[in-house]
Coordinates of N, CA and C in Angstrom, one line a residue:
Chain A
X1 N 4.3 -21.5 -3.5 CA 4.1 -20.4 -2.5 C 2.8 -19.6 -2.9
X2 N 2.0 -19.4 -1.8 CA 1.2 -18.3 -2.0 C 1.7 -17.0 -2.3
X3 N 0.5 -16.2 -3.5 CA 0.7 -15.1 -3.2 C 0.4 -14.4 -4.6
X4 N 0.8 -12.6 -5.1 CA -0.3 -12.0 -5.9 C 0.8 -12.0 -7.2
X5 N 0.6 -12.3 -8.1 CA 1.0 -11.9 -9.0 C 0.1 -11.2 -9.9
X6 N 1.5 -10.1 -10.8 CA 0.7 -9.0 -11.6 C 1.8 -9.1 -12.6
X7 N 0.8 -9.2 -13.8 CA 1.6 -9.0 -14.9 C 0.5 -8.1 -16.1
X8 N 1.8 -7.3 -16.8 CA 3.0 -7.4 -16.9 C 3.7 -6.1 -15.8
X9 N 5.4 -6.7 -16.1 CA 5.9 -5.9 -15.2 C 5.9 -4.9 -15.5
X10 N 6.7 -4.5 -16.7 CA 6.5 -3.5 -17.9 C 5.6 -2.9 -18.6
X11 N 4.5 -1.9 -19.0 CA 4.2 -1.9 -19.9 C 4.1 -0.8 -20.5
X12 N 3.9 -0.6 -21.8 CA 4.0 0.5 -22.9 C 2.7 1.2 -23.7
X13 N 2.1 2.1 -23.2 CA 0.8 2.7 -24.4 C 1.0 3.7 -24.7
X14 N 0.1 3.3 -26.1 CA 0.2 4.9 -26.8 C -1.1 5.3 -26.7
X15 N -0.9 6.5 -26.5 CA -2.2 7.6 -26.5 C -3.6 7.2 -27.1
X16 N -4.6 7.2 -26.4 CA -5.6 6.4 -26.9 C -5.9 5.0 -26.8
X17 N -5.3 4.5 -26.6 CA -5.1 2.8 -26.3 C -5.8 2.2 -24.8
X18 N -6.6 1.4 -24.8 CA -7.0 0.4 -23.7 C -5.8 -0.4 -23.3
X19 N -5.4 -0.4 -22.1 CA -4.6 -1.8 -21.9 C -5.1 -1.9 -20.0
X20 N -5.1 -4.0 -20.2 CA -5.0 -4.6 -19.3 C -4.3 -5.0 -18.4
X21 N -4.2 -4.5 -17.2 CA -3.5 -5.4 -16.4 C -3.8 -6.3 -15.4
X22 N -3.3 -7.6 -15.6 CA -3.7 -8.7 -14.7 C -2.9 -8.8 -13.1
X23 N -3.6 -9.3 -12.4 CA -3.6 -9.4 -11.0 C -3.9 -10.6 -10.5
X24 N -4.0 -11.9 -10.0 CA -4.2 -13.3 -9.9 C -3.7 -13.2 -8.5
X25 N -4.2 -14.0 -7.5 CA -4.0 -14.7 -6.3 C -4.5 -15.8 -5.8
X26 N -3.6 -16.9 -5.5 CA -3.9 -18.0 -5.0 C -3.9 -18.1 -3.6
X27 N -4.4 -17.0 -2.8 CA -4.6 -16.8 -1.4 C -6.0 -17.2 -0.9
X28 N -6.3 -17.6 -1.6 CA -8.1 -17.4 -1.1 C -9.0 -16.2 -0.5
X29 N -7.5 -15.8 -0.9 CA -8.9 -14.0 -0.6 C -9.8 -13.5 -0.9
X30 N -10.6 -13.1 -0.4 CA -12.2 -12.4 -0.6 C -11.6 -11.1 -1.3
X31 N -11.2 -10.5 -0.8 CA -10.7 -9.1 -1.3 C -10.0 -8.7 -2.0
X32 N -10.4 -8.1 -2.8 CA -9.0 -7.6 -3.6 C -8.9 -5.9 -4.1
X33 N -7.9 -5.0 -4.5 CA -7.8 -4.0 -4.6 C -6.9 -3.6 -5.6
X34 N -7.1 -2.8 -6.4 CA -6.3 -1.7 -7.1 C -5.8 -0.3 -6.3
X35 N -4.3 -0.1 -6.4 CA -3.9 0.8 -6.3 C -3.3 1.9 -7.5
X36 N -2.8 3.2 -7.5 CA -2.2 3.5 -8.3 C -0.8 4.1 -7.1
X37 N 0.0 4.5 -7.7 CA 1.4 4.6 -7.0 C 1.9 5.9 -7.5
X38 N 1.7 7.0 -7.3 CA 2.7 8.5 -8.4 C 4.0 9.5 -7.7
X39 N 5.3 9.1 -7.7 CA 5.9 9.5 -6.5 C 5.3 10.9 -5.8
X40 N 5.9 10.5 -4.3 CA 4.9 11.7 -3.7 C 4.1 11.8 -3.1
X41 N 3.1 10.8 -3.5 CA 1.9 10.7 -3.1 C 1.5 10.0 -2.5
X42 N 2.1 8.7 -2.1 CA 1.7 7.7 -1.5 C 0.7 7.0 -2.3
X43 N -0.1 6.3 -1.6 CA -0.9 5.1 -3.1 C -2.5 5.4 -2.5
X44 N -3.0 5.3 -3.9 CA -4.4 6.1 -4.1 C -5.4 4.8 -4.2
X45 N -6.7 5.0 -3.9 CA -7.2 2.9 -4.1 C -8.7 4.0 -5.5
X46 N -8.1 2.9 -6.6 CA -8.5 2.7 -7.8 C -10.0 2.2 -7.6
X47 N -9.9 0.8 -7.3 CA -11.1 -0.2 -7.2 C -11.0 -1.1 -6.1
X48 N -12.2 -1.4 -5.7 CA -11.9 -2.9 -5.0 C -13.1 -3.6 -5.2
X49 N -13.2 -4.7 -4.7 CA -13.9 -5.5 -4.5 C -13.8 -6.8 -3.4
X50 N -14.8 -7.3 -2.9 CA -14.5 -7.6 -1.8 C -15.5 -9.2 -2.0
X51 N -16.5 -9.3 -3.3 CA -16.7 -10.3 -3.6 C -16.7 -10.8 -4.9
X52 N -17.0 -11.8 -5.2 CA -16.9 -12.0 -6.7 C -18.1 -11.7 -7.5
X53 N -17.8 -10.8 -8.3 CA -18.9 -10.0 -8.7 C -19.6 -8.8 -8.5
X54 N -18.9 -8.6 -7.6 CA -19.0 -6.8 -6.9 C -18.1 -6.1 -6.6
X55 N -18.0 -5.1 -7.3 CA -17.0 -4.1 -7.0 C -17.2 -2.4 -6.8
X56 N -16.5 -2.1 -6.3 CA -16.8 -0.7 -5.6 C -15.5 0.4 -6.1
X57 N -16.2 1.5 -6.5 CA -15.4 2.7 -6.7 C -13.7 3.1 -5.5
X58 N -13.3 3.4 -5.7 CA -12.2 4.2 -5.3 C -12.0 5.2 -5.0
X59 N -10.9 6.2 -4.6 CA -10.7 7.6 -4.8 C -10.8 8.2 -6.2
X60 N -10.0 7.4 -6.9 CA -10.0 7.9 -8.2 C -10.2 7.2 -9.6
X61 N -11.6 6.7 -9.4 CA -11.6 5.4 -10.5 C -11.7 5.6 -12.0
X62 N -12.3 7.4 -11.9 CA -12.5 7.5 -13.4 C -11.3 7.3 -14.6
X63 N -11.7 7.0 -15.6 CA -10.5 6.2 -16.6 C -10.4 4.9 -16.3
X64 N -10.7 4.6 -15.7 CA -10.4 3.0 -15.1 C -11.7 2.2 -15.2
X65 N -11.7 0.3 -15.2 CA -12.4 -0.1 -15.2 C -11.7 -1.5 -14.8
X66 N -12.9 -2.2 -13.5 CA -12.4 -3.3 -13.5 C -13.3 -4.8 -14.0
X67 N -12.8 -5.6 -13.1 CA -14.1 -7.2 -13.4 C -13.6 -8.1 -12.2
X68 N -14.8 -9.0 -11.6 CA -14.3 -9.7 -10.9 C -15.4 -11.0 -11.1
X69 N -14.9 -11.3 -12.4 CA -16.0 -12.8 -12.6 C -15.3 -14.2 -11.7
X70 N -14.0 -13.9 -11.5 CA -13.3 -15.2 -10.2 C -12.9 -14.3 -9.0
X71 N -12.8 -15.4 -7.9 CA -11.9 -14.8 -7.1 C -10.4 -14.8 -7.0
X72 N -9.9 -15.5 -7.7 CA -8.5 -15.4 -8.1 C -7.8 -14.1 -9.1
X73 N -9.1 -13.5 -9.6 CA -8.5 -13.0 -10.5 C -9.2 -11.5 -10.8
X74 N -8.2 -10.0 -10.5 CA -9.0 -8.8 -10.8 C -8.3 -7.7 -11.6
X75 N -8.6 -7.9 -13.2 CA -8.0 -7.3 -13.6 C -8.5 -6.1 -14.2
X76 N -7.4 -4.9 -14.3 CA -7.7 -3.4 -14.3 C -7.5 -3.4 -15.5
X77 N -8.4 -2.6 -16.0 CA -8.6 -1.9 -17.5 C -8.1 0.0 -17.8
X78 N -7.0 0.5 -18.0 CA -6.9 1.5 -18.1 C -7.0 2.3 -19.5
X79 N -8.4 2.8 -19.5 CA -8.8 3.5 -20.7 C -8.3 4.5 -21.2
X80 N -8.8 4.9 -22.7 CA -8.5 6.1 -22.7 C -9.1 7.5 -22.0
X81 N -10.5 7.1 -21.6 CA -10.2 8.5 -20.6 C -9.8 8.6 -19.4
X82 N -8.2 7.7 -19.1 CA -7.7 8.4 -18.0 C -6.8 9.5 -18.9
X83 N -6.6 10.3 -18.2 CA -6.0 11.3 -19.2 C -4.0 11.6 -18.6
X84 N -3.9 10.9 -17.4 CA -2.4 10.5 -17.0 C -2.0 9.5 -16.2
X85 N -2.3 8.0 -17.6 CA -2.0 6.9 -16.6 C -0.6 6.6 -16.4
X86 N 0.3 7.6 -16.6 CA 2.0 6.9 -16.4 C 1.6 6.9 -14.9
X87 N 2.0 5.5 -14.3 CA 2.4 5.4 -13.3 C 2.4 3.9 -12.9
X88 N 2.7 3.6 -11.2 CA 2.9 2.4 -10.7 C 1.9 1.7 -10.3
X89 N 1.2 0.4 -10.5 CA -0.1 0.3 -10.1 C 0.4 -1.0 -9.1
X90 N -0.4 -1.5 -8.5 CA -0.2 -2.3 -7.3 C -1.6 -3.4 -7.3
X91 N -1.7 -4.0 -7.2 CA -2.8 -4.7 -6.3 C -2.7 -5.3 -5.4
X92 N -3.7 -5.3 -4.4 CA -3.5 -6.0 -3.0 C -4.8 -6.9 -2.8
X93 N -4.4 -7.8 -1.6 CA -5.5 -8.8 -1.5 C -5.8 -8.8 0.4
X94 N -6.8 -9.9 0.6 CA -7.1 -9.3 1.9 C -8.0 -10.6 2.2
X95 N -7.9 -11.3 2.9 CA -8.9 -11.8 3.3 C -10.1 -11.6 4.3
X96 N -11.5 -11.9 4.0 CA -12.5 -11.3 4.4 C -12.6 -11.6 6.6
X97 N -12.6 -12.4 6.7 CA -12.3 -12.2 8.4 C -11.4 -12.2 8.9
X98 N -10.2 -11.2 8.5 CA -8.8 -11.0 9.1 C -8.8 -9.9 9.4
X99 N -7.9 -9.1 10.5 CA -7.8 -7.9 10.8 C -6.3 -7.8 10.5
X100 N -5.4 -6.5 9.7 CA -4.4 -6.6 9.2 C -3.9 -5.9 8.3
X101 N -3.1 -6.7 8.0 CA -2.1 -6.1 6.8 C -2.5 -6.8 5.4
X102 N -2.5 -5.9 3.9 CA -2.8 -6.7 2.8 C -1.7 -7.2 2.4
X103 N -2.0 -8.3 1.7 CA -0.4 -9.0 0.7 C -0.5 -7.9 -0.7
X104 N 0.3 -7.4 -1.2 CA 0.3 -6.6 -1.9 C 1.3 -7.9 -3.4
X105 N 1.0 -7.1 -4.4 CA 1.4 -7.5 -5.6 C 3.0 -7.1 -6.3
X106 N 3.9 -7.5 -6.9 CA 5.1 -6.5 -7.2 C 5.3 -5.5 -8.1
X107 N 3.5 -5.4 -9.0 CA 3.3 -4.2 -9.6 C 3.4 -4.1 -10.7
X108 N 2.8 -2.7 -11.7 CA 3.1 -2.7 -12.9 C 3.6 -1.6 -13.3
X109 N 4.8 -1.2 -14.2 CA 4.6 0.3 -14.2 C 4.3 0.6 -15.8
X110 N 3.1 1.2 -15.8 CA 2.6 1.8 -17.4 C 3.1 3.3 -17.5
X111 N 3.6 3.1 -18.6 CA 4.2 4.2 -19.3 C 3.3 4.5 -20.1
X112 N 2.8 6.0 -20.4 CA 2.4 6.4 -22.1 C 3.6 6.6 -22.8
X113 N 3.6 6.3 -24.3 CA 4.6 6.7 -24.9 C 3.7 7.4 -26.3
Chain B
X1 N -12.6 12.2 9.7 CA -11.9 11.4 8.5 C -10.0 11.5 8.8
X2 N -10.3 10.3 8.9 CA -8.6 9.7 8.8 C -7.5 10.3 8.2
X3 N -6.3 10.6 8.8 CA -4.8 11.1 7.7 C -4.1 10.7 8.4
X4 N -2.8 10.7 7.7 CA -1.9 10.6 8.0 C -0.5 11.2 7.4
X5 N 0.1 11.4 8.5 CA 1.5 12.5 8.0 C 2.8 12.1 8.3
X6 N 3.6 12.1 7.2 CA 4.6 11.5 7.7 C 5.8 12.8 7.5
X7 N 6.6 13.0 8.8 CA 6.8 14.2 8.4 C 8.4 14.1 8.1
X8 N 8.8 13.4 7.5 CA 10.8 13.3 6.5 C 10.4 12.8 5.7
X9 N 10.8 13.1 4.1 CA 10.3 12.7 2.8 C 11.6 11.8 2.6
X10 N 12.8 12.2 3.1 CA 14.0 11.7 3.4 C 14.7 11.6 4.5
X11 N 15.3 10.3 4.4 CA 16.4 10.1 6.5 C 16.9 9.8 5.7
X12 N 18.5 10.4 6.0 CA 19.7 9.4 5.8 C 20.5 9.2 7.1
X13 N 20.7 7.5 7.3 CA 21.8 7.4 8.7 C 22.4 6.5 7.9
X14 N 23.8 6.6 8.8 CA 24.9 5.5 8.6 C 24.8 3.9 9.0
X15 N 25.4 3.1 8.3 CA 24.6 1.8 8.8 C 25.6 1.4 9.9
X16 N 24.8 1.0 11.1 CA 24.8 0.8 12.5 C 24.5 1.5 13.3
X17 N 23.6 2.8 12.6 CA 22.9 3.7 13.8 C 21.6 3.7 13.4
X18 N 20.8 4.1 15.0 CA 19.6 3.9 15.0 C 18.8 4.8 14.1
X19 N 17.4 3.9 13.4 CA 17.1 4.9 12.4 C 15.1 4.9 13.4
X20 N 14.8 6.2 12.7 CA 13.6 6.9 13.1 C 13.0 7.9 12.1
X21 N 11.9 6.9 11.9 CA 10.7 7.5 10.6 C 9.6 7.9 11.3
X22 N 9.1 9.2 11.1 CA 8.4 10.0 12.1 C 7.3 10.0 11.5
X23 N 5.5 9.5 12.1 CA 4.8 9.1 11.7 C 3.5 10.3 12.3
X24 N 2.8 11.0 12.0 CA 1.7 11.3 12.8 C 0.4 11.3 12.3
X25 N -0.5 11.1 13.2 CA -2.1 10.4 12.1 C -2.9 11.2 12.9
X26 N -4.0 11.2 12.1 CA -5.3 12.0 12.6 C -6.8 10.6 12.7
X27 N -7.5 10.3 13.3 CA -8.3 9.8 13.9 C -9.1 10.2 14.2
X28 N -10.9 10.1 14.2 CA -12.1 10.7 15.2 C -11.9 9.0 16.0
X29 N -11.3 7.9 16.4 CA -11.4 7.4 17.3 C -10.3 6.3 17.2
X30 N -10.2 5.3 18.0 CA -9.3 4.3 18.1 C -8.5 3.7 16.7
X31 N -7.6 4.2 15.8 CA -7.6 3.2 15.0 C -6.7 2.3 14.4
X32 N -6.7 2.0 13.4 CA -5.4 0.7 13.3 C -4.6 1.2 12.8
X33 N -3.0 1.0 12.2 CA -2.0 1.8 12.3 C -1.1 0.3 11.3
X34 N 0.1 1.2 10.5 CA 0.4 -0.1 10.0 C 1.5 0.7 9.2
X35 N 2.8 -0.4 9.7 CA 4.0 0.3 8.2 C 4.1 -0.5 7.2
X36 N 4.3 -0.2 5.9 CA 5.0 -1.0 5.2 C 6.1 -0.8 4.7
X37 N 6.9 -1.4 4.1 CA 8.3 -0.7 3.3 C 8.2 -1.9 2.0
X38 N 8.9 -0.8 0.9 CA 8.8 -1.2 -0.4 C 10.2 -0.6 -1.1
X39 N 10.8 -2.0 -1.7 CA 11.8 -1.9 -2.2 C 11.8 -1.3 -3.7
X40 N 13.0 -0.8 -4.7 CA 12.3 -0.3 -5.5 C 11.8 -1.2 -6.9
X41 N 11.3 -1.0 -7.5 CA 10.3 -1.5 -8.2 C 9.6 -2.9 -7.9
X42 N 9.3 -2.7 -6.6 CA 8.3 -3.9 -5.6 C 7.0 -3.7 -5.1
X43 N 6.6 -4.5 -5.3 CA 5.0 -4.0 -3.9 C 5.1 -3.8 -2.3
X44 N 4.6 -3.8 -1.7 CA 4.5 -3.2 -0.1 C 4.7 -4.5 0.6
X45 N 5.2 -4.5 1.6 CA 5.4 -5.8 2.6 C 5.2 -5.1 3.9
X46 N 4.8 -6.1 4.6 CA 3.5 -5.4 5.7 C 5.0 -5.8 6.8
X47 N 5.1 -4.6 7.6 CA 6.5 -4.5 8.7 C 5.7 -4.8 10.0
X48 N 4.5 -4.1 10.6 CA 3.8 -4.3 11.8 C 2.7 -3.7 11.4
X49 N 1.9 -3.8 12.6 CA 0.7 -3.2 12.8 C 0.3 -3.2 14.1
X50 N -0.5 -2.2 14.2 CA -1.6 -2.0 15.5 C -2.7 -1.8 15.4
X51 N -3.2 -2.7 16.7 CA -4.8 -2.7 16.2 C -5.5 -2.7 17.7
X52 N -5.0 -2.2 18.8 CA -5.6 -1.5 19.9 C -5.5 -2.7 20.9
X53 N -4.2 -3.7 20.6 CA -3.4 -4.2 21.8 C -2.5 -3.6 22.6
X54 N -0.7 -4.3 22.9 CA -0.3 -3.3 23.2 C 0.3 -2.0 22.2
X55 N 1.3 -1.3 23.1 CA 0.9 -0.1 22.2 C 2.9 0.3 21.9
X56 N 3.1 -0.9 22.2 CA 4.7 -1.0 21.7 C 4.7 -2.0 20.6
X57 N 4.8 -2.1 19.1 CA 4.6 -3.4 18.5 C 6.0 -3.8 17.8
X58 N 5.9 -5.1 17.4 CA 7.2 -5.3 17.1 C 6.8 -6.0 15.8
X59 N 7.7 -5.7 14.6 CA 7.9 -6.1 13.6 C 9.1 -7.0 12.7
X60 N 8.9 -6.8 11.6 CA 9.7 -7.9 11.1 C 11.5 -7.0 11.1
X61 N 12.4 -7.8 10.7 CA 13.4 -7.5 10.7 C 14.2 -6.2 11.4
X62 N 13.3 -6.6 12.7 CA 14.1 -5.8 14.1 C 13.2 -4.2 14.2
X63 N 12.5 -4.0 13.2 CA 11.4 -2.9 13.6 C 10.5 -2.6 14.8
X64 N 10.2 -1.2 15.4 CA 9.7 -1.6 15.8 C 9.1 -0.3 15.9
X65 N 7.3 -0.1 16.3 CA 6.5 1.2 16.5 C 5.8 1.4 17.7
X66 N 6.1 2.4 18.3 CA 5.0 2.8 19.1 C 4.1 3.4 19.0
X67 N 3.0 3.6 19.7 CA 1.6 4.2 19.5 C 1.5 4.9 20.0
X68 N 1.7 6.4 20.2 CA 1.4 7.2 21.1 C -0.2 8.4 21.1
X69 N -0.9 7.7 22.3 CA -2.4 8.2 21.6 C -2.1 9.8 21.7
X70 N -1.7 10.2 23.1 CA -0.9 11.6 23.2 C -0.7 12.4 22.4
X71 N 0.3 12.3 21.6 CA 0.6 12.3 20.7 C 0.5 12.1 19.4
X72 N -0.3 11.5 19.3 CA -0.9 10.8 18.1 C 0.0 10.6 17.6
X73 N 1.3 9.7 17.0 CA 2.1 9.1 16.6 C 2.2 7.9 16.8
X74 N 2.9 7.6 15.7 CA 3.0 6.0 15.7 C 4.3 5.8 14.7
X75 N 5.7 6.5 15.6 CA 6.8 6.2 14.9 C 7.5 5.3 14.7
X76 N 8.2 4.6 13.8 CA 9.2 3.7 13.6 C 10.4 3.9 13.5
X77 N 11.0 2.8 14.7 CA 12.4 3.0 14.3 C 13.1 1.4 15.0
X78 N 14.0 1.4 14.8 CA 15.1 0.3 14.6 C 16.5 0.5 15.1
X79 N 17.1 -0.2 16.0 CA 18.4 0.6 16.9 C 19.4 0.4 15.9
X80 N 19.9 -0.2 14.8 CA 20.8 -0.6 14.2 C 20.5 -0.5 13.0
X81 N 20.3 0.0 11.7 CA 20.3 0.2 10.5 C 21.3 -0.7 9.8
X82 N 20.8 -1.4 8.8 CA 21.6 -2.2 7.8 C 21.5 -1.8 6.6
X83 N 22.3 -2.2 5.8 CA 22.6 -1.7 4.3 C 20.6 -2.2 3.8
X84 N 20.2 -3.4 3.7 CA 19.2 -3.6 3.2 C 18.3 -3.3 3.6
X85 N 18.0 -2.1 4.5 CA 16.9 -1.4 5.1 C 16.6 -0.3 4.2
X86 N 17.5 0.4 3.3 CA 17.0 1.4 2.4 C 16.3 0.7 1.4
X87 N 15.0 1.6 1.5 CA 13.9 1.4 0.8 C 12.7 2.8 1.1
X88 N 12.1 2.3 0.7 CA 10.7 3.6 0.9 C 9.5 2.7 1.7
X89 N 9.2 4.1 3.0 CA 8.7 3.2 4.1 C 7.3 4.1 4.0
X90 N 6.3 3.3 4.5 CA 4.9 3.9 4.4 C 4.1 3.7 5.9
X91 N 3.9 4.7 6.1 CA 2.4 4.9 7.6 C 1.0 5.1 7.0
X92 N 0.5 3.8 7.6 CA -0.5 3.9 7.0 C -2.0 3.9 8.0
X93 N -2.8 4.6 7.6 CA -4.0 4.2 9.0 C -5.3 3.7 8.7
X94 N -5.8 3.0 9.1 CA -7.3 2.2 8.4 C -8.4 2.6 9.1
X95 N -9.7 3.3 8.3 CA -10.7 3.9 9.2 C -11.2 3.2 9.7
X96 N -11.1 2.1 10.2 CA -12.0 1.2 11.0 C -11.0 -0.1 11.9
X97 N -11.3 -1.2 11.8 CA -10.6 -1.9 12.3 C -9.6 -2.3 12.1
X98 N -9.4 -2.4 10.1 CA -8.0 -2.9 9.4 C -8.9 -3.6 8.9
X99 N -10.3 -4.5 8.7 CA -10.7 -5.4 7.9 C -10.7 -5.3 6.7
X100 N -11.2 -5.9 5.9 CA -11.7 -5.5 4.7 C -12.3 -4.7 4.4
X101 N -13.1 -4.5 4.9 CA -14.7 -3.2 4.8 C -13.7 -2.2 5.1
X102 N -12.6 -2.0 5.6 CA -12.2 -0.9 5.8 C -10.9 -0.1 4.7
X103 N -11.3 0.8 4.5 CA -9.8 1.7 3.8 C -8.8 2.4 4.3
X104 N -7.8 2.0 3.8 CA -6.5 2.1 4.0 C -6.1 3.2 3.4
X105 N -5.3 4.5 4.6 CA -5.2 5.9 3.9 C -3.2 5.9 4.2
X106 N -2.8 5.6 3.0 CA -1.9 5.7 3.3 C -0.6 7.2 3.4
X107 N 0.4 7.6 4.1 CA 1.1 8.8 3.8 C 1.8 8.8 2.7
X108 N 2.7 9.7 2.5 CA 3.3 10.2 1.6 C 4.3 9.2 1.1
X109 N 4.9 8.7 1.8 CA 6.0 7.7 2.4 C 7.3 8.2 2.8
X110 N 8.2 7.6 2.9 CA 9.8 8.0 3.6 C 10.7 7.4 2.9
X111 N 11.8 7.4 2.5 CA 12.8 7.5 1.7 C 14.3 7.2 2.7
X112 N 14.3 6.1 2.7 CA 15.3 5.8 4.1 C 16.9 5.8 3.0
X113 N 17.6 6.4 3.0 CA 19.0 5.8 2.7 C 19.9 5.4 3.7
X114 N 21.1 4.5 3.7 CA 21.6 3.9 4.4 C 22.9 3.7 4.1
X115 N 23.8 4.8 4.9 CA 25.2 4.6 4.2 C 26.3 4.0 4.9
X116 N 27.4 3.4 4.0 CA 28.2 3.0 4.9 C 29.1 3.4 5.4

C-alpha cells in the first residue's frame, strides 16, 4: 500500500540534544511538508519542500532543520535551539499537479525529558 | 490573508443524532476549503474538499459540507453520528487553489464526542 510513514512513533530528548525524525513516501510525490501539532492550535507548517533539493521555510522553522537529497525521503532535525519541542509532528505529502487534499503521516510525538 | 475559525472547541451528541461542526473562514477571493479528522495519536485523513465546483460536497463516511460564500462558512455535518466518528475535526483553507504552491491554514480544530 501506498503511503507516509514516520518514524519513530515515540520519542524521548534531553535538553540539548539533536534528534531526527524520519518521514519516507512511496507516493511519488513532489511535495512534501512538516508540520508541528500543540493542542489548541491546530498545525503550524515547519518546512516544505516541493522538490528534491529545495526547500522552503515555514511559519515557524527556527530550531528546526530539514534535507531533501530523495524524493521519498524528508527528514526533520529538531535542534537544540528550538527551545519547546514537546510536541506532535506530522508530515504530509502532495503531489505536484493535483488540486486537494495532502496524505498526511501517523506522526511523531517528541517529548523533552 | 486567509483564516479560519472554527467556532466549538467541543460538540458532544448522542450517537444517532445529527452532528454539526461550525466552520467560518476569511478569504480576499474564491478559495479551497477542506476538512480533515484525526484520530487520536494519528495523522489527518482528508473527509472532503472544495475547490469552486458545487457548493454542497460530499465526503467520506456520510459527511458532508456546504459552502456558503454569504456566509462565509463552510460547515460540517452528518445526519447520524456513530460511535467511531469521535475524533478531532479540522477546517482547513488553502490560499490559492489547494495545489502544492499553495499553504494550508488550518483552524483550531473540534473535538467531536459521541455518546451512547
Amino acid at each position: 500500500d501506498g503511503g507516509i510513514t514516520q518514524s519513530p512513533k515515540y520519542l524521548f530528548r534531553k535538553e540539548g540534544q539533536n534528534v531526527t525524525l524520519s518521514c519516507e513516501q512511496n507516493l511519488n510525490h513532489d511535495a512534501m511538508y512538516w508540520y508541528r501539532q500543540d493542542p489548541g492550535q491546530g498545525l503550524r507548517l515547519i518546512y516544505y519542500s516541493q522538490i528534491v533539493n529545495d526547500f522552503q521555510k515555514g511559519d515557524i522553522a527556527e530550531g528546526y532543520s530539514v534535507s531533501r537529497e530523495k524524493k521519498e525521503s524528508f527528514p526533520l532535525t529538531v535542534t537544540s535551539a528550538q527551545k519547546n519541542p514537546t510536541a506532535f509532528y506530522l508530515c504530509a505529502s502532495f503531489p505536484q499537479d493535483a488540486y486537494g487534499g495532502y496524505t498526511f503521516g501517523s506522526g511523531t510525538r517528541l517529548t523533552v525529558v | 490573508a486567509q483564516s479560519v475559525t472554527q467556532l466549538d472547541s467541543h460538540v458532544s451528541v448522542s450517537e444517532g443524532t445529527p452532528v454539526l461542526l461550525r466552520c467560518n473562514y476569511s478569504s480576499s477571493y474564491s478559495p479551497s476549503l477542506f476538512w480533515y479528522v484525526q484520530h487520536p495519536n494519528k495523522g489527518l485523513q482528508l473527509l472532503l474538499k472544495y475547490t469552486s465546483a458545487a457548493t454542497l460536497v460530499k465526503g467520506i463516511n456520510g459527511f458532508e459540507a456546504e459552502f456558503k460564500k454569504s456566509e462565509t462558512s463552510f460547515h460540517l455535518t452528518k445526519p447520524s453520528a456513530h460511535m467511531s466518528d469521535a475524533a478531532e475535526y479540522f477546517c482547513v483553507v488553502s490560499d490559492g487553489y489547494g495545489g502544492a504552491t499553495n499553504k494550508l491554514i488550518f483552524g483550531t480544530g473540534t473535538l467531536l464526542a459521541v455518546q451512547p
